[in-house]
Amino acid sequence: MLIDFISQNLNLLIIPFVSAIVGFGTNLLAVKMMFYPMKFIGIPPIFGWQGIIPSRVKEMAEIEVDLLLSKLMSIDDIAKRIDPKKLSQQIQRRLKQSIHSVVNEVMRDASPGVWSMLPGGVKHLIYLKIDSSLPKIVPKLVEDVQYNIRELIDLRSLIVNKMVDNPEILNELFLKVGAKEFTFIERSGFYFGFLLGIPTMIAWHFYQAWWLLIFGGLIVGYATNWIALHMIFEPKHPTKVGPFTLQGLFLKRQKEAAAIYCEVIEEKLLNTEIIAEAILKGESSEQVMEILTTHVNNAVDEHLNLVQPYTSVYLGPDEYYLMKENIVKRLFKDSEIIFSYAHEYATDAINIGQDLTEKMCELTPEEFEGIIRPAYQADEWKLILIGGILGMLAGYGQLHILRPDLVPMLPF
């Protein structure tokens, strides 16, 4: 009898399977539309689409950075981890080479006659004196930078601007951290879609109204996305239900997600190379120049007194000031190369990735949710609306198959 019923109503089985495909397709499309395309495609501002994250990259970046800086770290914390003496040791050899070259060129340009007739022993003595003082001068320079670090670098603007200029970084951050959750959204759409299609199938068996399949498609397109999102973030805390312990899928794997998040942050947004570049080439580079000028002027006044008898005759106050200014400019120009020799030490000392991961694992579920929830919440209604529309169109297609005589004409 059951076999006869199934054979007579085989076409009914189309409904849950189509619902499963609709659920999978709408959820898959929803995930893709969150991130792609990177640039607006169509006729702006209405007729077309840009991925939700790329279209709101600044807002998304600010949310991420505010969480990062309010809960996890500050530029002061980072700067304090650098030992000025150890940093000085790392760059000393390269700094000596650079200073010898700079002094030689600047002195030759400032007073070629004096420098050329200067005894080799005197030049050698100048270099020795400079070399011996570097272990004292460089740490003081680094300490000054550390003390003024908040004025020299705006960490919030640095990271936000980096994301805005490179929106693919924010995409990568969300996609990597929430990879398992996005996969779950896509696959769960199929299963939930099938289950939600069963009530529609039963209702259709007893009441074949033209709107029933269209309405059922709307429910599937909306509900599959909503259910998946709910399961990712709810319940926030482990909750015992009979023999089972339930918790939001993303929150359950906090340690794993935190490690991935911090790996991307360190690789793309917050490492010693990026921080050094911001200090040396950012908006506050002039302040760095002022700090460097103070230390260089003191060093020049101290070390060039050996050639004072030679220079006093040929160099007036203006020329002497210009000579010191040129030394500062040349050293500042070489500073990126000089400090590159300390990147390995600075990376180990700062240890951003590991430290961030440990602190992120200590966040409450409510705080940790804020890492990736904005990606889901941003313009979520648009994705649900599109899912509902696609579901309705799929229901309209089913109606063509099951009861073409009931198909109403669309107004387009």
Short mmCIF file of C-alpha atoms in Angstrom, two decimals:
data_model
loop_
_atom_site.label_atom_id
_atom_site.label_comp_id
_atom_site.label_asym_id
_atom_site.label_seq_id
_atom_site.Cartn_x
_atom_site.Cartn_y
_atom_site.Cartn_z
CA MET A 1 0.00 0.00 0.00
CA LEU A 2 2.88 2.32 0.84
CA ILE A 3 4.54 1.48 -2.45
CA ASP A 4 1.35 2.27 -4.32
CA PHE A 5 1.01 5.58 -2.49
CA ILE A 6 4.62 6.53 -3.31
CA SER A 7 4.28 5.53 -6.96
CA GLN A 8 1.08 7.57 -7.27
CA ASN A 9 2.58 10.61 -5.56
CA LEU A 10 6.18 10.34 -6.78
CA ASN A 11 6.07 13.88 -8.06
CA LEU A 12 5.54 15.09 -4.49
CA LEU A 13 9.10 14.03 -3.63
CA ILE A 14 10.29 16.75 -5.98
CA ILE A 15 9.26 19.35 -3.39
CA PRO A 16 11.69 18.52 -0.52
CA PHE A 17 14.55 17.86 -2.95
CA VAL A 18 13.98 21.16 -4.74
CA SER A 19 13.75 22.82 -1.31
CA ALA A 20 17.11 21.26 -0.39
CA ILE A 21 18.69 22.63 -3.57
CA VAL A 22 17.11 26.03 -2.92
CA GLY A 23 18.41 26.01 0.66
CA PHE A 24 21.92 25.11 -0.44
CA GLY A 25 21.92 27.55 -3.36
CA THR A 26 20.60 30.54 -1.41
CA ASN A 27 23.00 29.95 1.47
CA LEU A 28 25.94 29.51 -0.90
CA LEU A 29 24.97 32.67 -2.75
CA ALA A 30 24.58 34.54 0.54
CA VAL A 31 28.14 33.64 1.58
CA LYS A 32 29.59 34.62 -1.80
CA MET A 33 27.68 37.89 -1.86
CA MET A 34 29.14 38.85 1.49
CA PHE A 35 32.63 38.98 0.00
CA TYR A 36 32.37 39.30 -3.79
CA PRO A 37 32.71 41.08 -6.09
CA MET A 38 35.42 43.26 -4.63
CA LYS A 39 34.31 46.24 -6.74
CA PHE A 40 30.81 47.34 -7.68
CA ILE A 41 29.48 45.64 -10.80
CA GLY A 42 26.46 47.12 -12.55
CA ILE A 43 24.96 50.58 -12.78
CA PRO A 44 25.54 52.46 -9.51
CA PRO A 45 24.14 53.17 -7.09
CA ILE A 46 21.19 50.73 -7.23
CA PHE A 47 21.42 48.37 -10.17
CA GLY A 48 24.34 46.14 -9.34
CA TRP A 49 26.20 44.61 -6.45
CA GLN A 50 29.41 44.82 -4.47
CA GLY A 51 30.37 42.37 -1.75
CA ILE A 52 28.99 43.56 1.59
CA ILE A 53 32.38 43.44 3.32
CA PRO A 54 34.29 45.31 0.54
CA SER A 55 31.48 47.87 0.27
CA ARG A 56 31.69 48.63 4.00
CA VAL A 57 35.35 47.96 4.49
CA LYS A 58 36.07 51.04 6.60
CA GLU A 59 33.19 50.39 8.99
CA MET A 60 34.13 46.70 9.25
CA ALA A 61 37.80 47.57 9.78
CA GLU A 62 36.98 50.06 12.53
CA ILE A 63 34.88 47.46 14.36
CA GLU A 64 37.72 44.93 14.21
CA VAL A 65 40.39 47.41 15.26
CA ASP A 66 38.34 48.81 18.14
CA LEU A 67 37.97 45.29 19.51
CA LEU A 68 41.65 44.59 18.96
CA LEU A 69 42.90 47.74 20.71
CA SER A 70 40.30 47.97 23.47
CA LYS A 71 40.59 44.36 24.59
CA LEU A 72 43.91 42.98 23.42
CA MET A 73 46.80 45.42 22.96
CA SER A 74 48.11 48.95 22.63
CA ILE A 75 51.08 50.51 20.86
CA ASP A 76 52.65 51.18 24.28
CA ASP A 77 52.56 47.46 25.07
CA ILE A 78 54.28 46.71 21.79
CA ALA A 79 56.98 49.38 22.15
CA LYS A 80 57.89 48.42 25.72
CA ARG A 81 58.86 44.92 24.63
CA ILE A 82 61.83 46.22 22.66
CA ASP A 83 65.08 46.29 24.62
CA PRO A 84 67.00 49.39 23.37
CA LYS A 85 70.41 47.79 24.08
CA LYS A 86 69.57 44.55 22.27
CA LEU A 87 68.13 46.46 19.33
CA SER A 88 71.30 48.53 19.21
CA GLN A 89 73.42 45.37 19.08
CA GLN A 90 71.41 44.05 16.12
CA ILE A 91 71.89 47.12 13.95
CA GLN A 92 75.32 48.22 15.15
CA ARG A 93 77.40 46.67 12.38
CA ARG A 94 75.20 48.01 9.58
CA LEU A 95 74.92 51.37 11.34
CA LYS A 96 78.70 51.71 11.55
CA GLN A 97 79.05 51.13 7.82
CA SER A 98 76.33 53.65 7.07
CA ILE A 99 77.72 56.32 9.40
CA HIS A 100 81.25 55.99 8.02
CA SER A 101 79.89 56.42 4.52
CA VAL A 102 77.65 59.34 5.49
CA VAL A 103 80.38 61.22 7.38
CA ASN A 104 82.81 60.71 4.52
CA GLU A 105 80.38 61.95 1.85
CA VAL A 106 78.95 64.87 3.84
CA MET A 107 82.35 66.12 4.95
CA ARG A 108 83.65 65.80 1.41
CA ASP A 109 80.67 67.80 0.09
CA ALA A 110 80.81 70.41 2.86
CA SER A 111 84.52 71.05 2.65
CA PRO A 112 86.28 68.88 0.09
CA GLY A 113 89.61 70.65 0.52
CA VAL A 114 89.68 70.24 4.30
CA TRP A 115 88.54 66.60 4.25
CA SER A 116 91.00 65.59 1.56
CA MET A 117 94.00 67.08 3.35
CA LEU A 118 92.93 65.72 6.73
CA PRO A 119 95.47 63.15 7.96
CA GLY A 120 94.27 59.54 7.69
CA GLY A 121 95.03 59.02 11.37
CA VAL A 122 92.63 61.81 12.33
CA LYS A 123 89.85 60.35 10.15
CA HIS A 124 90.44 56.94 11.67
CA LEU A 125 90.28 58.47 15.15
CA ILE A 126 86.94 60.09 14.31
CA TYR A 127 85.50 56.75 13.16
CA LEU A 128 86.78 54.99 16.29
CA LYS A 129 85.22 57.59 18.52
CA ILE A 130 81.89 57.33 16.67
CA ASP A 131 81.97 53.52 16.88
CA SER A 132 82.67 53.57 20.61
CA SER A 133 79.77 55.93 21.30
CA LEU A 134 77.12 54.09 19.26
CA PRO A 135 76.23 51.65 22.09
CA LYS A 136 75.25 54.72 24.15
CA ILE A 137 73.64 56.90 21.48
CA VAL A 138 71.38 54.31 19.79
CA PRO A 139 69.67 53.06 22.99
CA LYS A 140 68.91 56.67 23.95
CA LEU A 141 67.47 57.26 20.50
CA VAL A 142 65.29 54.13 20.79
CA GLU A 143 64.17 55.15 24.29
CA ASP A 144 63.08 58.54 22.97
CA VAL A 145 61.07 56.86 20.23
CA GLN A 146 59.47 54.52 22.79
CA TYR A 147 58.60 57.41 25.08
CA ASN A 148 56.94 59.33 22.23
CA ILE A 149 55.46 56.28 20.48
CA ARG A 150 51.83 57.42 20.85
CA GLU A 151 52.67 60.65 19.04
CA LEU A 152 54.73 58.88 16.40
CA ILE A 153 52.23 56.23 15.40
CA ASP A 154 48.43 56.04 15.47
CA LEU A 155 47.94 52.29 15.61
CA ARG A 156 44.20 52.49 14.98
CA SER A 157 44.58 54.57 11.83
CA LEU A 158 47.49 52.43 10.68
CA ILE A 159 45.48 49.19 10.72
CA VAL A 160 42.23 50.73 9.46
CA ASN A 161 43.98 52.45 6.55
CA LYS A 162 45.82 49.24 5.70
CA MET A 163 42.49 47.40 5.46
CA VAL A 164 40.79 50.19 3.50
CA ASP A 165 43.65 50.33 1.00
CA ASN A 166 43.68 46.52 0.76
CA PRO A 167 40.07 45.30 1.24
CA GLU A 168 41.14 41.78 0.31
CA ILE A 169 42.85 41.60 3.72
CA LEU A 170 39.53 41.98 5.54
CA ASN A 171 37.98 39.40 3.23
CA GLU A 172 40.82 37.01 3.98
CA LEU A 173 40.49 37.64 7.71
CA PHE A 174 36.80 36.75 7.81
CA LEU A 175 37.06 33.90 5.32
CA LYS A 176 39.92 32.19 7.14
CA VAL A 177 38.60 32.69 10.66
CA GLY A 178 35.05 31.65 9.75
CA ALA A 179 35.92 29.05 7.09
CA LYS A 180 34.22 26.19 8.93
CA GLU A 181 31.17 28.29 9.73
CA PHE A 182 30.74 29.43 6.13
CA THR A 183 31.03 25.82 4.96
CA PHE A 184 28.41 24.87 7.56
CA ILE A 185 26.07 27.60 6.28
CA GLU A 186 26.35 26.29 2.73
CA ARG A 187 25.90 22.60 3.54
CA SER A 188 23.25 23.08 6.20
CA GLY A 189 21.12 24.89 3.65
CA PHE A 190 20.68 21.58 1.84
CA TYR A 191 19.65 19.62 4.93
CA PHE A 192 17.43 22.29 6.43
CA GLY A 193 15.95 22.98 3.01
CA PHE A 194 15.00 19.31 2.65
CA LEU A 195 13.44 19.19 6.12
CA LEU A 196 11.52 22.42 5.53
CA GLY A 197 10.30 21.06 2.23
CA ILE A 198 8.53 18.13 3.90
CA PRO A 199 5.74 20.26 5.50
CA THR A 200 5.26 21.97 2.12
CA MET A 201 5.01 18.57 0.45
CA ILE A 202 2.38 17.39 2.96
CA ALA A 203 0.41 20.63 2.66
CA TRP A 204 0.54 20.40 -1.15
CA HIS A 205 -0.82 16.84 -1.04
CA PHE A 206 -3.98 18.03 0.71
CA TYR A 207 -4.30 21.59 -0.59
CA GLN A 208 -2.91 22.47 -4.02
CA ALA A 209 -3.15 26.26 -4.09
CA TRP A 210 -0.93 28.07 -6.60
CA TRP A 211 0.69 30.22 -3.89
CA LEU A 212 1.60 27.34 -1.58
CA LEU A 213 4.84 26.31 -3.32
CA ILE A 214 5.88 29.92 -3.82
CA PHE A 215 5.29 30.67 -0.14
CA GLY A 216 7.12 27.47 0.82
CA GLY A 217 10.12 28.57 -1.28
CA LEU A 218 10.10 31.93 0.50
CA ILE A 219 10.21 30.21 3.89
CA VAL A 220 13.06 27.92 2.82
CA GLY A 221 15.13 30.80 1.40
CA TYR A 222 14.70 32.80 4.60
CA ALA A 223 14.76 30.11 7.28
CA THR A 224 17.80 28.11 6.15
CA ASN A 225 20.01 31.18 6.48
CA TRP A 226 18.47 32.19 9.81
CA ILE A 227 18.81 28.72 11.34
CA ALA A 228 22.45 28.39 10.25
CA LEU A 229 23.37 31.79 11.72
CA HIS A 230 21.57 30.98 14.94
CA MET A 231 23.47 27.71 15.34
CA ILE A 232 26.83 29.45 14.78
CA PHE A 233 26.44 31.95 17.62
CA GLU A 234 23.85 30.43 19.96
CA PRO A 235 23.93 29.45 22.70
CA LYS A 236 26.89 31.61 23.67
CA HIS A 237 27.83 29.58 26.73
CA PRO A 238 27.94 25.77 26.93
CA THR A 239 24.40 24.68 27.75
CA LYS A 240 23.43 21.22 28.93
CA VAL A 241 20.42 19.73 27.13
CA GLY A 242 19.92 16.19 28.31
CA PRO A 243 23.08 14.21 27.51
CA PHE A 244 24.27 16.91 25.08
CA THR A 245 26.26 20.11 25.65
CA LEU A 246 25.31 22.79 23.16
CA GLN A 247 27.23 25.94 22.20
CA GLY A 248 27.47 28.10 19.13
CA LEU A 249 29.75 26.44 16.56
CA PHE A 250 32.06 29.43 16.20
CA LEU A 251 32.29 30.03 19.93
CA LYS A 252 33.00 26.36 20.57
CA ARG A 253 36.23 26.55 18.60
CA GLN A 254 37.49 29.80 20.13
CA LYS A 255 41.11 28.63 20.50
CA GLU A 256 41.39 27.46 16.90
CA ALA A 257 39.71 30.56 15.46
CA ALA A 258 41.80 32.87 17.66
CA ALA A 259 45.04 31.33 16.38
CA ILE A 260 43.97 31.79 12.75
CA TYR A 261 42.79 35.36 13.40
CA CYS A 262 46.07 36.37 15.03
CA GLU A 263 48.10 34.73 12.29
CA VAL A 264 46.41 36.90 9.66
CA ILE A 265 46.70 40.03 11.85
CA GLU A 266 50.44 39.51 12.35
CA GLU A 267 51.15 38.58 8.73
CA LYS A 268 49.10 41.28 7.01
CA LEU A 269 48.51 44.14 9.44
CA LEU A 270 50.70 44.29 12.50
CA ASN A 271 54.31 43.19 12.21
CA THR A 272 57.63 44.90 12.78
CA GLU A 273 58.08 45.82 9.11
CA ILE A 274 54.71 47.59 8.97
CA ILE A 275 55.26 49.36 12.30
CA ALA A 276 58.76 50.48 11.29
CA GLU A 277 57.47 51.77 7.96
CA ALA A 278 54.71 53.71 9.73
CA ILE A 279 57.23 55.31 12.08
CA LEU A 280 59.78 56.17 9.40
CA LYS A 281 57.42 57.06 6.52
CA GLY A 282 54.13 57.88 8.21
CA GLU A 283 52.51 61.18 9.07
CA SER A 284 54.79 61.63 12.09
CA SER A 285 58.07 60.99 10.27
CA GLU A 286 59.02 64.64 10.81
CA GLN A 287 58.88 64.09 14.57
CA VAL A 288 61.17 61.10 14.16
CA MET A 289 63.50 63.37 12.20
CA GLU A 290 63.49 65.83 15.11
CA ILE A 291 64.45 63.09 17.57
CA LEU A 292 67.20 61.89 15.25
CA THR A 293 68.40 65.47 14.70
CA THR A 294 68.83 66.04 18.44
CA HIS A 295 71.01 62.96 18.87
CA VAL A 296 73.00 63.51 15.68
CA ASN A 297 73.71 67.15 16.50
CA ASN A 298 75.04 66.18 19.91
CA ALA A 299 77.19 63.46 18.38
CA VAL A 300 78.56 65.70 15.64
CA ASP A 301 79.40 68.48 18.08
CA GLU A 302 81.18 65.96 20.28
CA HIS A 303 83.07 63.95 17.69
CA LEU A 304 84.02 66.55 15.11
CA ASN A 305 85.91 68.62 17.65
CA LEU A 306 88.92 66.63 16.49
CA VAL A 307 88.80 68.45 13.17
CA GLN A 308 87.74 71.79 14.61
CA PRO A 309 91.09 73.43 13.81
CA TYR A 310 90.61 72.44 10.18
CA THR A 311 86.92 73.21 9.80
CA SER A 312 86.78 76.49 11.73
CA VAL A 313 88.75 78.23 9.01
CA TYR A 314 86.70 76.94 6.09
CA LEU A 315 83.21 76.37 7.56
CA GLY A 316 81.09 79.19 8.89
CA PRO A 317 78.10 78.68 11.24
CA ASP A 318 75.67 78.26 8.31
CA GLU A 319 77.84 75.70 6.53
CA TYR A 320 78.39 73.81 9.79
CA TYR A 321 74.62 73.71 10.46
CA LEU A 322 73.97 72.56 6.88
CA MET A 323 76.58 69.82 7.25
CA LYS A 324 74.79 68.44 10.34
CA GLU A 325 71.44 68.68 8.58
CA ASN A 326 72.78 66.67 5.65
CA ILE A 327 74.08 63.99 8.01
CA VAL A 328 70.61 63.67 9.55
CA LYS A 329 68.92 63.46 6.14
CA ARG A 330 71.32 60.79 4.91
CA LEU A 331 70.98 58.69 8.04
CA PHE A 332 67.19 59.00 7.95
CA LYS A 333 67.24 57.94 4.31
CA ASP A 334 69.23 54.82 5.26
CA SER A 335 67.20 54.14 8.43
CA GLU A 336 64.84 51.64 6.82
CA ILE A 337 67.75 49.51 5.64
CA ILE A 338 69.56 49.90 8.97
CA PHE A 339 66.57 48.83 11.07
CA SER A 340 65.74 45.95 8.73
CA TYR A 341 68.66 44.14 10.40
CA ALA A 342 66.68 44.15 13.65
CA HIS A 343 63.38 42.80 12.27
CA GLU A 344 64.06 39.25 13.39
CA TYR A 345 64.93 40.35 16.93
CA ALA A 346 61.97 42.77 17.07
CA THR A 347 59.55 40.09 15.84
CA ASP A 348 60.68 37.67 18.56
CA ALA A 349 60.62 40.39 21.22
CA ILE A 350 57.19 41.76 20.34
CA ASN A 351 55.73 38.27 19.80
CA ILE A 352 52.45 39.74 18.59
CA GLY A 353 50.88 36.57 17.22
CA GLN A 354 51.30 34.34 20.24
CA ASP A 355 50.45 37.05 22.75
CA LEU A 356 47.34 38.08 20.83
CA THR A 357 46.20 34.47 20.62
CA GLU A 358 46.54 33.96 24.37
CA LYS A 359 44.62 37.14 25.15
CA MET A 360 41.95 36.34 22.58
CA CYS A 361 41.39 32.92 24.14
CA GLU A 362 40.63 34.71 27.41
CA LEU A 363 37.80 36.78 25.89
CA THR A 364 34.26 36.03 27.00
CA PRO A 365 32.01 34.39 24.37
CA GLU A 366 30.18 37.72 23.97
CA GLU A 367 33.45 39.52 23.26
CA PHE A 368 34.81 36.79 21.01
CA GLU A 369 31.60 36.78 18.99
CA GLY A 370 32.37 40.36 17.99
CA ILE A 371 35.37 39.21 15.95
CA ILE A 372 33.33 37.76 13.12
CA ARG A 373 29.69 38.59 13.86
CA PRO A 374 29.85 41.95 12.03
CA ALA A 375 30.51 40.07 8.78
CA TYR A 376 27.25 38.19 9.23
CA GLN A 377 25.19 41.09 10.51
CA ALA A 378 26.19 43.64 7.88
CA ASP A 379 23.20 44.15 5.58
CA GLU A 380 21.98 40.69 6.54
CA TRP A 381 18.46 41.67 5.52
CA LYS A 382 19.58 42.05 1.91
CA LEU A 383 20.92 38.49 1.83
CA ILE A 384 17.76 37.11 3.44
CA LEU A 385 15.61 39.11 1.03
CA ILE A 386 17.52 37.76 -1.98
CA GLY A 387 17.29 34.24 -0.54
CA GLY A 388 13.55 34.64 -0.11
CA ILE A 389 13.11 35.93 -3.68
CA LEU A 390 15.14 33.06 -5.12
CA GLY A 391 13.12 30.62 -3.03
CA MET A 392 9.89 32.08 -4.39
CA LEU A 393 11.17 31.76 -7.96
CA ALA A 394 12.12 28.13 -7.28
CA GLY A 395 8.60 27.53 -5.93
CA TYR A 396 7.18 29.11 -9.06
CA GLY A 397 9.30 26.69 -11.10
CA GLN A 398 8.00 23.74 -9.09
CA LEU A 399 4.47 24.85 -9.81
CA HIS A 400 5.23 24.63 -13.54
CA ILE A 401 6.26 21.01 -13.06
CA LEU A 402 3.52 19.85 -10.68
CA ARG A 403 0.48 21.86 -11.77
CA PRO A 404 1.15 23.98 -14.85
CA ASP A 405 -2.58 24.67 -15.05
CA LEU A 406 -2.37 26.64 -11.79
CA VAL A 407 0.58 28.83 -12.81
CA PRO A 408 -0.28 32.53 -12.57
CA MET A 409 1.32 34.88 -15.07
CA LEU A 410 4.18 36.96 -13.64
CA PRO A 411 3.87 40.74 -14.11
CA PHE A 412 7.06 40.82 -16.19
#
